[in-house]
Coordinates of C-alpha atoms in Angstrom, one line a residue:
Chain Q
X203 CA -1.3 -60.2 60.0
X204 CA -3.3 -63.4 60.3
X205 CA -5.4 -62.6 63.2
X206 CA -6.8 -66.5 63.5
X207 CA -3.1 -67.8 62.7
X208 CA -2.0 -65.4 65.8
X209 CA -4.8 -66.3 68.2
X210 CA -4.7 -69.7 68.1
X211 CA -0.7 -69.5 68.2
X212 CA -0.8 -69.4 72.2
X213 CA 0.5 -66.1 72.7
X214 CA -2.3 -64.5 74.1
X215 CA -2.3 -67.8 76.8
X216 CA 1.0 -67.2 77.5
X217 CA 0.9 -63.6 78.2
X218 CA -2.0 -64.4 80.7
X219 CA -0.4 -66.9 82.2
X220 CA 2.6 -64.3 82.6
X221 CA 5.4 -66.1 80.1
X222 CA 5.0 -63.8 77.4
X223 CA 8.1 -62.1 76.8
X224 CA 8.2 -57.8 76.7
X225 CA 8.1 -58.0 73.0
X226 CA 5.4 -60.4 72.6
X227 CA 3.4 -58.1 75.2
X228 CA 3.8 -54.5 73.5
X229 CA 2.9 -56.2 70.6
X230 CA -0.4 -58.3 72.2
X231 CA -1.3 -54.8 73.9
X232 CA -1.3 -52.5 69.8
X233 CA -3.0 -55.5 68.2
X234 CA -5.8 -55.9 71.6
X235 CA -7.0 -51.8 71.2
X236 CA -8.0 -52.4 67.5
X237 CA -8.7 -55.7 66.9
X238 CA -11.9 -57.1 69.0
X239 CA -11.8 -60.6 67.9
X240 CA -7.9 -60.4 70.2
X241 CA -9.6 -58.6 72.8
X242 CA -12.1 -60.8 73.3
X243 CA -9.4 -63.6 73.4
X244 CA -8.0 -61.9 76.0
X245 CA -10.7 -61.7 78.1
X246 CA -11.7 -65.4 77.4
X247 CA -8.4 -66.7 78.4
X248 CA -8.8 -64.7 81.6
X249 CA -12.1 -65.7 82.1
X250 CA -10.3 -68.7 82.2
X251 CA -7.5 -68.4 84.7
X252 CA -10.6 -66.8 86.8
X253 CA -12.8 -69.5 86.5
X254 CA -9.6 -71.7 87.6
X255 CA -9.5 -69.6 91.2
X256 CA -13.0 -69.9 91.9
X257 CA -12.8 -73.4 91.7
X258 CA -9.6 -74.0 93.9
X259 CA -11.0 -70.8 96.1
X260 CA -10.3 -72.3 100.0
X261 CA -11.6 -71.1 102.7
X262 CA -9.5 -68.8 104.9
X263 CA -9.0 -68.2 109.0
X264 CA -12.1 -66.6 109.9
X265 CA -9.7 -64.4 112.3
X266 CA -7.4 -63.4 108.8
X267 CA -10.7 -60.9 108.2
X268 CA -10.7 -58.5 111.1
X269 CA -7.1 -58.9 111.2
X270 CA -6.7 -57.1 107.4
X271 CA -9.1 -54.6 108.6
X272 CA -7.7 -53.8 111.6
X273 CA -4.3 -53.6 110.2
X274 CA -6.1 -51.2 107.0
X275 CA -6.9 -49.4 109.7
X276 CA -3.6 -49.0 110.9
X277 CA -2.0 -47.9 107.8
X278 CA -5.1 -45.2 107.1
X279 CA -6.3 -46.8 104.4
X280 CA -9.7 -46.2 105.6
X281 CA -13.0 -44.1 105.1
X282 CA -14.7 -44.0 108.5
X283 CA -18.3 -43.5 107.6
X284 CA -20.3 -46.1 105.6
X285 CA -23.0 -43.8 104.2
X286 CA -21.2 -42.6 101.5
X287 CA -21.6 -45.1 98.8
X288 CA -23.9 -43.8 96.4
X289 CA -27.5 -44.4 94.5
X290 CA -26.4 -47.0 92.4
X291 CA -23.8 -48.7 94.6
X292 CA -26.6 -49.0 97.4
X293 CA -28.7 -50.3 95.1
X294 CA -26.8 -52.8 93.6
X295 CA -26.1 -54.2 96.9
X296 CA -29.9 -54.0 98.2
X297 CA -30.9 -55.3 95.3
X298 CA -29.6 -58.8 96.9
X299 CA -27.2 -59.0 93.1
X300 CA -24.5 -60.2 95.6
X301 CA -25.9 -62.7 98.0
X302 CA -23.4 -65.3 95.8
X303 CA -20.3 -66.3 96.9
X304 CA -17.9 -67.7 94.4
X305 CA -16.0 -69.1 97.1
X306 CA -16.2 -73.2 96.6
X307 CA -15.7 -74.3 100.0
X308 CA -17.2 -77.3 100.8
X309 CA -20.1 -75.4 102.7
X310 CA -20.5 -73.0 99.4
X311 CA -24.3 -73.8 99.9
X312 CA -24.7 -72.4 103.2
X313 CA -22.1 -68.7 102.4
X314 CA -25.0 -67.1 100.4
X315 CA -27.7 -67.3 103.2
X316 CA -24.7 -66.2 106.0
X317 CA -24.3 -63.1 103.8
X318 CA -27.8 -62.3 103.1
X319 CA -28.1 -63.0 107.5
X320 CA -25.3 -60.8 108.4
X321 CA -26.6 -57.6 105.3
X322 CA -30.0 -58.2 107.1
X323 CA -29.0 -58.0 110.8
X324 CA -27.0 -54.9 109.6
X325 CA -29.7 -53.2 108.2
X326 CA -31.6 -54.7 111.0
X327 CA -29.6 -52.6 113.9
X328 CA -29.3 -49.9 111.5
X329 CA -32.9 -49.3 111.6
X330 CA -32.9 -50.3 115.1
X331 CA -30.8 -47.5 115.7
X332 CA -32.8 -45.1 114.1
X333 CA -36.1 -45.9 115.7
X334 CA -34.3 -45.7 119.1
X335 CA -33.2 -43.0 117.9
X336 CA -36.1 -41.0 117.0
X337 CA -37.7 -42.2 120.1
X338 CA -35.5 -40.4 121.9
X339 CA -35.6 -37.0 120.2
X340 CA -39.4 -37.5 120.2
X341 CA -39.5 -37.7 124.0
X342 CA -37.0 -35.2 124.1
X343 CA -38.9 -32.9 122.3
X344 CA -42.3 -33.4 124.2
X345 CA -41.1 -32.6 126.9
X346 CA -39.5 -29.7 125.7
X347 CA -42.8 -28.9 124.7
X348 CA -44.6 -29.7 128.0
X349 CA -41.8 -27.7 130.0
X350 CA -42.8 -24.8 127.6
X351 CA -46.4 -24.9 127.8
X352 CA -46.1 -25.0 131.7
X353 CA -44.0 -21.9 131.6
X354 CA -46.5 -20.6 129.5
X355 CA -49.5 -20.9 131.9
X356 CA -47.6 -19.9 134.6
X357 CA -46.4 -16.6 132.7
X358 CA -49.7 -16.2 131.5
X359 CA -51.0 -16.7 135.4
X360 CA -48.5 -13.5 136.9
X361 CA -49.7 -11.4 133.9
X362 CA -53.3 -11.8 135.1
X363 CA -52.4 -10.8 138.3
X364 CA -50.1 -8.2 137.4
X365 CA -52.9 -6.7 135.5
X366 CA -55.2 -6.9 137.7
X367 CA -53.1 -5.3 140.4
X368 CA -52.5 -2.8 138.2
X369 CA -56.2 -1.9 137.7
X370 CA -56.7 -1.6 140.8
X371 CA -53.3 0.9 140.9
X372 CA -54.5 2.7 138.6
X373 CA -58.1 3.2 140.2
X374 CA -56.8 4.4 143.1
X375 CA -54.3 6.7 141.2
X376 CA -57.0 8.0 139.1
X377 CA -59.0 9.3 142.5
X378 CA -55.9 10.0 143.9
X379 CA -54.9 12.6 141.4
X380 CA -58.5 14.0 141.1
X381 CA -58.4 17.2 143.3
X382 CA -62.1 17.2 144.0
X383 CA -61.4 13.8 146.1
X384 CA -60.5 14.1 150.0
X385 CA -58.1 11.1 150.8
X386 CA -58.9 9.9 154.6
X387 CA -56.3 7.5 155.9
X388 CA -58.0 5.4 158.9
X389 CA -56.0 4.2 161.5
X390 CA -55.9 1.0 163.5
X391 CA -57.7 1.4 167.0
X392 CA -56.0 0.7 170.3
X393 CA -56.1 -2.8 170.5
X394 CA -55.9 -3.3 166.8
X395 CA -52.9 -0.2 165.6
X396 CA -51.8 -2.2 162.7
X397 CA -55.1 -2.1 160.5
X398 CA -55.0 0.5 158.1
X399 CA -57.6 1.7 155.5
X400 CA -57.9 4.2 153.3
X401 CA -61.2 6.3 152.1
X402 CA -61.6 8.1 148.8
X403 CA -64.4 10.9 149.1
X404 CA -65.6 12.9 146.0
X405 CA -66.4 16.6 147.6
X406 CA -68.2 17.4 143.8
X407 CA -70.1 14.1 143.4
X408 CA -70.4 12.7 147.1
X409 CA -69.4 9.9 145.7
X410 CA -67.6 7.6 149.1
X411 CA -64.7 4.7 148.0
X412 CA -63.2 2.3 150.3
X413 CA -60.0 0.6 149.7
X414 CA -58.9 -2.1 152.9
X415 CA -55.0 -1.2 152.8
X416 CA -53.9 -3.8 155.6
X417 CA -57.4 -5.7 157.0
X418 CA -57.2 -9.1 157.3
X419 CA -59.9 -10.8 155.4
X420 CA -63.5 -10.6 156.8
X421 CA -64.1 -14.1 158.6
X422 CA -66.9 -16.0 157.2
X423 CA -70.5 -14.3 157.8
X424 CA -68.8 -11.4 158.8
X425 CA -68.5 -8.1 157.1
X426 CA -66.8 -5.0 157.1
X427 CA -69.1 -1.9 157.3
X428 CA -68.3 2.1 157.0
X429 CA -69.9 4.4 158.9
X430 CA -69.6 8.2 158.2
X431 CA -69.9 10.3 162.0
X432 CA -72.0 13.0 161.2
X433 CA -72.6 15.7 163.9
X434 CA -72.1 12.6 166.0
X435 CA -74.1 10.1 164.9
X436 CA -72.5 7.4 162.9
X437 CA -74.5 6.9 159.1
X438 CA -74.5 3.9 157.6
X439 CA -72.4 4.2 154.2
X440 CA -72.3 0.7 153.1
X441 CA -71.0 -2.7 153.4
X442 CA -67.5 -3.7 151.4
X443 CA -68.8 -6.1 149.3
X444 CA -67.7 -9.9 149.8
X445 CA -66.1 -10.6 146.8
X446 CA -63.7 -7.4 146.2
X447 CA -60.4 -7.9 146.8
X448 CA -59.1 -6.0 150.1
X449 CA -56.6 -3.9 148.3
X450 CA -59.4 -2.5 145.4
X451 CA -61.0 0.5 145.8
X452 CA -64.7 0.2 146.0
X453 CA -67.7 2.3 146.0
X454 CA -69.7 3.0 148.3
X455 CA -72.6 5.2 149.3
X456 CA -72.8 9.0 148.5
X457 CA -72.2 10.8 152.1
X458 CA -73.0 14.6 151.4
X459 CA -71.4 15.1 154.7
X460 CA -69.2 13.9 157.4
X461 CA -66.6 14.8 159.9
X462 CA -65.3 11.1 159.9
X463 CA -65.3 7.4 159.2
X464 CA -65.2 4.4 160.9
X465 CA -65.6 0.4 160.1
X466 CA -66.8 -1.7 162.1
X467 CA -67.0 -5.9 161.7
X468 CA -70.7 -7.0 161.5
X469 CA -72.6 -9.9 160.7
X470 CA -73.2 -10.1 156.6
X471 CA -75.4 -7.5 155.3
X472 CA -74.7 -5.2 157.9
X473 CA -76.6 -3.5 160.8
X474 CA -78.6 -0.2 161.4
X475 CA -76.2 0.8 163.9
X476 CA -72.6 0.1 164.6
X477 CA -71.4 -2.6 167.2
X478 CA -68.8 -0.8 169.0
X479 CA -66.8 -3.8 170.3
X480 CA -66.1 -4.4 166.8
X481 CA -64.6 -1.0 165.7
X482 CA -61.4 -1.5 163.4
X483 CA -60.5 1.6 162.3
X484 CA -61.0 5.1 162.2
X485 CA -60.0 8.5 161.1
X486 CA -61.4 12.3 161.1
X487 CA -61.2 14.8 158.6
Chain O
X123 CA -19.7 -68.7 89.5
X124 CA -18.2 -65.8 88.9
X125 CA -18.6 -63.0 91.5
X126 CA -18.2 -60.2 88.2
X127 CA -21.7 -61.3 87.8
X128 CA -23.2 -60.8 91.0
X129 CA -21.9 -57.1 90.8
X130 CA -20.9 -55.5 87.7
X131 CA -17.2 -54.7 87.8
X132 CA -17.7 -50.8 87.5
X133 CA -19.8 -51.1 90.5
X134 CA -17.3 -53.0 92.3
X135 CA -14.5 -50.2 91.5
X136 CA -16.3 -47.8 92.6
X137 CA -17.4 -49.4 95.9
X138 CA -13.4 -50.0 96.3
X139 CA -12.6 -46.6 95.9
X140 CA -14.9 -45.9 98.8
X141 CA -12.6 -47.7 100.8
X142 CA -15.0 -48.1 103.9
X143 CA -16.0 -51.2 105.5
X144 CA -18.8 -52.2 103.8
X145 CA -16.5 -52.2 100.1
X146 CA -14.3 -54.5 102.5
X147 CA -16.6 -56.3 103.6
X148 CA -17.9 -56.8 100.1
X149 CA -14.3 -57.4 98.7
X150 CA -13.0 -60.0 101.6
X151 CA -16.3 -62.2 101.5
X152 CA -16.7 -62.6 97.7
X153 CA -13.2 -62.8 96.5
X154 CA -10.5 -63.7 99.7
X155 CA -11.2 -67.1 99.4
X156 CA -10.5 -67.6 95.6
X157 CA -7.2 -65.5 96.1
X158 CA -6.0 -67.5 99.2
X159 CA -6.5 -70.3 96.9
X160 CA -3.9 -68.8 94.7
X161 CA -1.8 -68.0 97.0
X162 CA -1.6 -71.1 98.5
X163 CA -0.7 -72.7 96.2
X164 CA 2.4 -70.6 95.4
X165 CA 3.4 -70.6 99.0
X166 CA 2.3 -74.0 100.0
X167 CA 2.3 -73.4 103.7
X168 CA -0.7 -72.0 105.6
X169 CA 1.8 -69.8 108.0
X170 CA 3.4 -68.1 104.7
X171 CA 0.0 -68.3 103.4
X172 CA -2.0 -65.9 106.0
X173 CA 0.4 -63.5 105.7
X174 CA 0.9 -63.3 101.9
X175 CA -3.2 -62.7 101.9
X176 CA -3.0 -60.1 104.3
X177 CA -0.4 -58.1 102.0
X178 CA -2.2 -58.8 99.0
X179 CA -5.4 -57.4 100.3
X180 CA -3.6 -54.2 101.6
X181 CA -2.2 -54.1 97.9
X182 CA -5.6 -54.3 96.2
X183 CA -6.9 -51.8 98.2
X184 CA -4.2 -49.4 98.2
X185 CA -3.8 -50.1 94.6
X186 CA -7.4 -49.9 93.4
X187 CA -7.5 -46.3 92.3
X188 CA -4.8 -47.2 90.0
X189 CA -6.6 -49.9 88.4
X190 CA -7.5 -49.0 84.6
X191 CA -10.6 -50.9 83.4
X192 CA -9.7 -50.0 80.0
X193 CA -6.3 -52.4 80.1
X194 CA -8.6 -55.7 81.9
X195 CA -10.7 -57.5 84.2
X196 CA -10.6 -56.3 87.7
X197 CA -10.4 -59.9 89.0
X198 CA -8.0 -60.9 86.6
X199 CA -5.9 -57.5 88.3
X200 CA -6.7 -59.2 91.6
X201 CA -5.5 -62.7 91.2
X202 CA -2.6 -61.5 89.7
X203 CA -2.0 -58.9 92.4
X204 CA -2.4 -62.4 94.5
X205 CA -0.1 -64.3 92.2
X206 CA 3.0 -62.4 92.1
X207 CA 2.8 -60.8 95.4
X208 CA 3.0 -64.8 96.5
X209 CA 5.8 -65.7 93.7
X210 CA 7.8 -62.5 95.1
X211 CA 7.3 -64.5 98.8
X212 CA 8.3 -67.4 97.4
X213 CA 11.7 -65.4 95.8
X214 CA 12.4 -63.8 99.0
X215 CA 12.4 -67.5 101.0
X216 CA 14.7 -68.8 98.5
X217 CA 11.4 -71.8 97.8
X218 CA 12.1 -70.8 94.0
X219 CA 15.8 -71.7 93.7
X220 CA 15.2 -74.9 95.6
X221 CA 11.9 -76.2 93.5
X222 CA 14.7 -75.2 90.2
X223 CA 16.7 -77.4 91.2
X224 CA 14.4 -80.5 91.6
X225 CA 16.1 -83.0 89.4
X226 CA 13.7 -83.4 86.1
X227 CA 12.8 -86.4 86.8
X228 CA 10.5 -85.4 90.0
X229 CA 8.8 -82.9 87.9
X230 CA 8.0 -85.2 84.9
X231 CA 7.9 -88.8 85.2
X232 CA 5.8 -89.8 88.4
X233 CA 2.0 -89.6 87.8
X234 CA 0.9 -88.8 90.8
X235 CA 2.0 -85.0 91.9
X236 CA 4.9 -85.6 90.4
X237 CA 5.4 -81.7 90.8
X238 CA 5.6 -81.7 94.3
X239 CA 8.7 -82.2 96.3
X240 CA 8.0 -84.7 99.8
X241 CA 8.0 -81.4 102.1
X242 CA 5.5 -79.7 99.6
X243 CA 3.2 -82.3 99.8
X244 CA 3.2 -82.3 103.1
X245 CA 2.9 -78.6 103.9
X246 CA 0.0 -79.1 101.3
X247 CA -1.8 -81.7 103.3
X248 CA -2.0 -78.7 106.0
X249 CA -5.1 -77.1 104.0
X250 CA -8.6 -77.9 104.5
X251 CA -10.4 -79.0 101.5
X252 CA -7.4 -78.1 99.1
X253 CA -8.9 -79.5 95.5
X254 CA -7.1 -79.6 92.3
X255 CA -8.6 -79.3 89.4
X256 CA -5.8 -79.4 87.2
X257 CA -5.2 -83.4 88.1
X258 CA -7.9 -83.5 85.9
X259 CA -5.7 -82.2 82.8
X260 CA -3.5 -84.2 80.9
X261 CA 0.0 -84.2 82.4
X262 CA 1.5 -81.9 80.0
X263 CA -0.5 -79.6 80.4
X264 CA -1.0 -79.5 84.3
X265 CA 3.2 -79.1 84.5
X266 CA 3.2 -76.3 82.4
X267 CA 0.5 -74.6 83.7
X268 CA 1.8 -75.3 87.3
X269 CA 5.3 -74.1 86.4
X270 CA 4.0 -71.0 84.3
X271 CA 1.3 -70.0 86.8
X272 CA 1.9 -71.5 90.2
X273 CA 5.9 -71.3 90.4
X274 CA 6.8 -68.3 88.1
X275 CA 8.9 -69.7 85.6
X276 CA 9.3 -68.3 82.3
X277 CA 9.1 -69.6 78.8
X278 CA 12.9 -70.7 78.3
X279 CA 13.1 -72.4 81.6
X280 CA 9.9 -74.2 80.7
X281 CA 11.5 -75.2 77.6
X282 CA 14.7 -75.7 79.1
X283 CA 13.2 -78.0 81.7
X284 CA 11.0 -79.7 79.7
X285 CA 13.5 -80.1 77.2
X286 CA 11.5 -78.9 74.0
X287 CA 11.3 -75.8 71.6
X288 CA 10.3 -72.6 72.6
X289 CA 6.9 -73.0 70.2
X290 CA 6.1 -76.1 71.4
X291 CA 5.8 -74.2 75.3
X292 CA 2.8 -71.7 73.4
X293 CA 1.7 -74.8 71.4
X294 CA 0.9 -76.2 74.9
X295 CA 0.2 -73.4 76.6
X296 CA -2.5 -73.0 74.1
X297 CA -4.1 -76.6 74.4
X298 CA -4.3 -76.8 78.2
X299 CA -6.2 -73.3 78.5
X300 CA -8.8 -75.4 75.8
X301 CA -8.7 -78.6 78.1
X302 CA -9.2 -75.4 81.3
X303 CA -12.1 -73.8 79.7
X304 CA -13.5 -77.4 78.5
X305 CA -13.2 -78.7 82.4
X306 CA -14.6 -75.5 83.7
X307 CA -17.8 -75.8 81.6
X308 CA -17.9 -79.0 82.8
X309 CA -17.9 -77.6 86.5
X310 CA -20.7 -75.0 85.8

C-alpha cells in the first residue's frame, strides 16, 4: 500500500472528524499499530481538532463547577481524601507545570494567576492547619507533662513522709520488742487527762527514750522536760530536744534508777528542779 | 496552548483515576471550558448547554479508567466524549431532523453563517464571547467541517447535501484540516 497516497487521501481526517465509515476505521486502526508515519497522522490531525477547542473554549457558569461536584458526589463517584495522589502526581502539580489554562476567554491572561492564588491559599490553610494543629498537641502535651510532674512531686512528698513515719515505727518497734526495755505509759494529769506519753527504759544499758504520743507542740521558748522520781526526789533526765518530731522516740539520759517519770513544761534549756504548776504527765513503774 | 503540555497526559490519567477533588479540580479548570465550547456549539442554547456539560463531565470521570492510552490522546477522548454526548442531545430534541431539513440553499449559498437557521443564531447570540475561528476558512471547508463535526452528519449525507462525490467529501475533508492546522499556527 502507498502509505503517502493513503495519508494524504483524507481518510485519516475523516475518521477524526467521525465520517469514516466501519470499514475505513478497522482498516485505519491495522495500518496505525505498524506504520508510524499513519500514527503520527493521526495524532496530528487530532492535535488539530484540539487545537480547534482551545480556541473556541468559552467560559462556563461559575456555579456549573460545584454543581458537577456535588452531583459526583451524589452518584459516589468520589475519593474522599485528597492525600492520596502520589510522588510524581504531587510533584507535577507543585512543580507550578499547570498554572496554564488553555481556556481562551477573553480574561485568559488573568486564569493562570487565579489558579496559582487559589493552589497557594490551599496549601496556605493546609499548612495553617497543621501548625494549629501542632500547637495544639504541643500544649496538650505540656501540660500533660506539667500535670505529671506535679503528681510526681507530690508522690514523691507522701513517700518522704511515709518513710519517715515509718522510721520512727520502726524505732519504737525495735525497743519495743527488745525485752531488756521497760515500756512506761504516762498519763495526762487532772487537769490535763488527754496527754499521753510514752517512755522507753533500757534495764541493761540505762539507756532512757521519750516518745510524746499525744502532746501538743511545746509553745515557743518552752520545753518539755523528764524527770525520773527517785526515792522521791525528781532527777533531771533531760530536755526533748526542739527539733524532734513529737511522735519520734528520743534519747535521753541514762537513769540507773527510778520508780517513775514525769514532764514537766519549762522554759528552754530546762531547770534544776521541776515547776510543779507545769506537770503534764506522769506514770510509776 | 495545549493543556497536554502543562501536565503530561499519563500524569493526568492517573490524577483522574484518583477521582478526588483536587483531579476535579484539575480536570474542570483546565479543560471545561474548551469542552463547553464544543458542546455549545452542537447544542446552540446555553440551557441545553449546562446540562450537556454536566453529563459529559460525569462521563469522563466515570469513564476514565476505561480510557486506553495506547488507542489516542486523552483530550481527543475528552472532546469527543463532549461531542457525541451533545450530538446524542441534539438527536434526543429532534434539533437534528429539523437542521436536515434546512432547504440547501440556507446551508450553502449565503456568506454570512449561512449554516445557521434564524432561531440558531439567535440562541447563539446568548453566549458570552462565542468566537469562530472557522469563519476564517474558506466556505467549503467551514460547511463540511461544521456538518461533519458540529451537527453529526455522515459522509453520504455530506455528499448528498452538498451534491458531490463521495471522494471529493475526504478530498475536502483533507484540505480544511490543512487550512485548521495552518490558522492554528497562525493563532500560537
Amino acid at each position: 500500500m502507498d502509505i503517502e497516497a493513503y495519508i494524504s487521501s483524507g481518510i485519516i481526517e475523516s475518521y477524526v472528524l467521525g465520517l469514516a465509515s466501519e470499514e475505513e476505521i478497522s482498516i485505519l486502526n491495522c495500518i496505525r499499530k505498524n506504520n508510524t508515519a499513519v500514527e503520527q497522522a493521526i495524532v496530528e490531525a487530532e492535535k488539530a481538532l484540539e487545537g480547534l477547542a482551545d480556541i473556541q473554549a468559552m467560559e462556563m457558569p461559575l456555579v456549573l463547577k460545584q454543581d458537577i461536584w456535588n452531583r459526583l458526589e451524589a452518584e459516589n463517584l468520589v475519593t474522599k481524601e485528597d492525600k492520596t495522589a502520589d510522588g510524581q502526581v504531587e510533584q507535577a502539580l507543585t512543580d507550578g507545570k499547570i498554572i496554564q489554562s488553555p481556556v481562551q476567554t477573553t480574561d485568559a491572561e488573568k486564569e493562570p494567576k487565579r489558579i496559582v492564588q487559589r493552589q497557594f491559599y490551599g496549601w496556605a490553610i493546609a499548612a495553617s492547619v497543621l501548625l494549629a494543629l501542632s500547637i495544639g498537641t504541643n500544649v496538650f502535651f505540656y501540660q500533660q507533662v506539667k500535670e505529671g510532674k506535679k503528681l510526681l512531686t507530690e508522690t514523691n512528698a507522701i513517700l518522704d513522709t511515709q518513710k519517715a513515719s515509718l522510721t520512727v515505727l520502726q524505732d519504737k518497734w525495735s525497743l519495743v520488742k527488745n525485752p531488756a526495755v521497760k515500756t512506761i505509759p504516762l498519763k495526762g494529769v487532772e487537769n490535763k487527762p488527754d496527754l499521753h506519753a510514752l517512755v522507753f527504759w533500757d534495764q541493761s544499758s540505762k539507756a532512757v527514750y521519750l516518745s510524746l504520743e499525744q502532746m501538743p507542740a511545746a509553745p515557743k521558748g518552752k520545753q518539755y522536760q523528764l524527770w525520773a522520781m527517785v526515792d522521791g526526789q525528781p532527777v533531771n533526765a533531760g530536755v526533748f530536744p526542739l527539733k524532734t518530731k513529737e511522735q519520734m522516740a528520743s534519747k535521753m539520759l541514762d537513769i540507773p534508777k527510778a520508780q517513775a517519770f514525769a514532764i514537766t513544761l519549762e522554759d528552754e534549756g530546762g531547770k534544776p528542779v521541776p515547776t510543779l504548776t507545769e506537770l503534764c504527765v506522769m506514770g510509776g513503774i | 496552548m495545549s493543556p497536554l503540555h502543562n501536565l503530561p497526559e499519563e500524569t493526568l490519567i492517573l490524577l483522574l483515576k484518583k477521582k478526588n477533588q483536587q483531579a476535579f479540580s484539575y480536570l474542570y479548570d483546565n479543560y471545561a471550558g474548551a469542552l463547553y465550547g464544543v458542546v455549545c456549539r452542537i447544542v446552540t442554547s446555553t440551557e441545553h448547554a449546562e446540562e450537556v456539560i454536566q453529563d459529559v463531565f460525569v462521563k469522563i470521570w466515570k469513564h476514565v479508567d476505561l480510557f486506553d492510552a495506547d488507542k489516542g490522546r486523552l483530550y481527543t477522548w475528552m472532546i469527543n466524549i463532549a461531542r457525541n454526548t451533545a450530538l446524542d442531545y441534539r438527536k434526543s430534541k429532534g434539533v437534528m431532523n429539523e437542521m436536515k431539513n434546512q432547504p440547501l440553499s440556507n446551508i450553502v449559498n449565503t456568506q454570512e453563517e449561512q449554516d445557521q437557521s434564524q432561531a440558531e443564531r439567535s440562541a447563539r447570540a446568548d453566549f458570552i464571547g462565542f468566537r469562530n475561528i472557522l469563519d476564517k476558512l474558506k466556505p467549503e471547508c467551514r460547511i463540511l467541517i461544521d456538518m461533519a463535526y458540529y451537527k453529526g452528519y455522515t459522509q453520504q449525507e455530506i455528499a448528498d447535501e452538498l451534491n458531490v462525490p463521495l471522494g471529493t467529501v475526504k478530498t475536502r475533508t483533507k484540505a480544511a484540516f490543512l487550512q485548521l492546522q495552518q490558522l492554528l499556527k497562525e493563532y500560537r
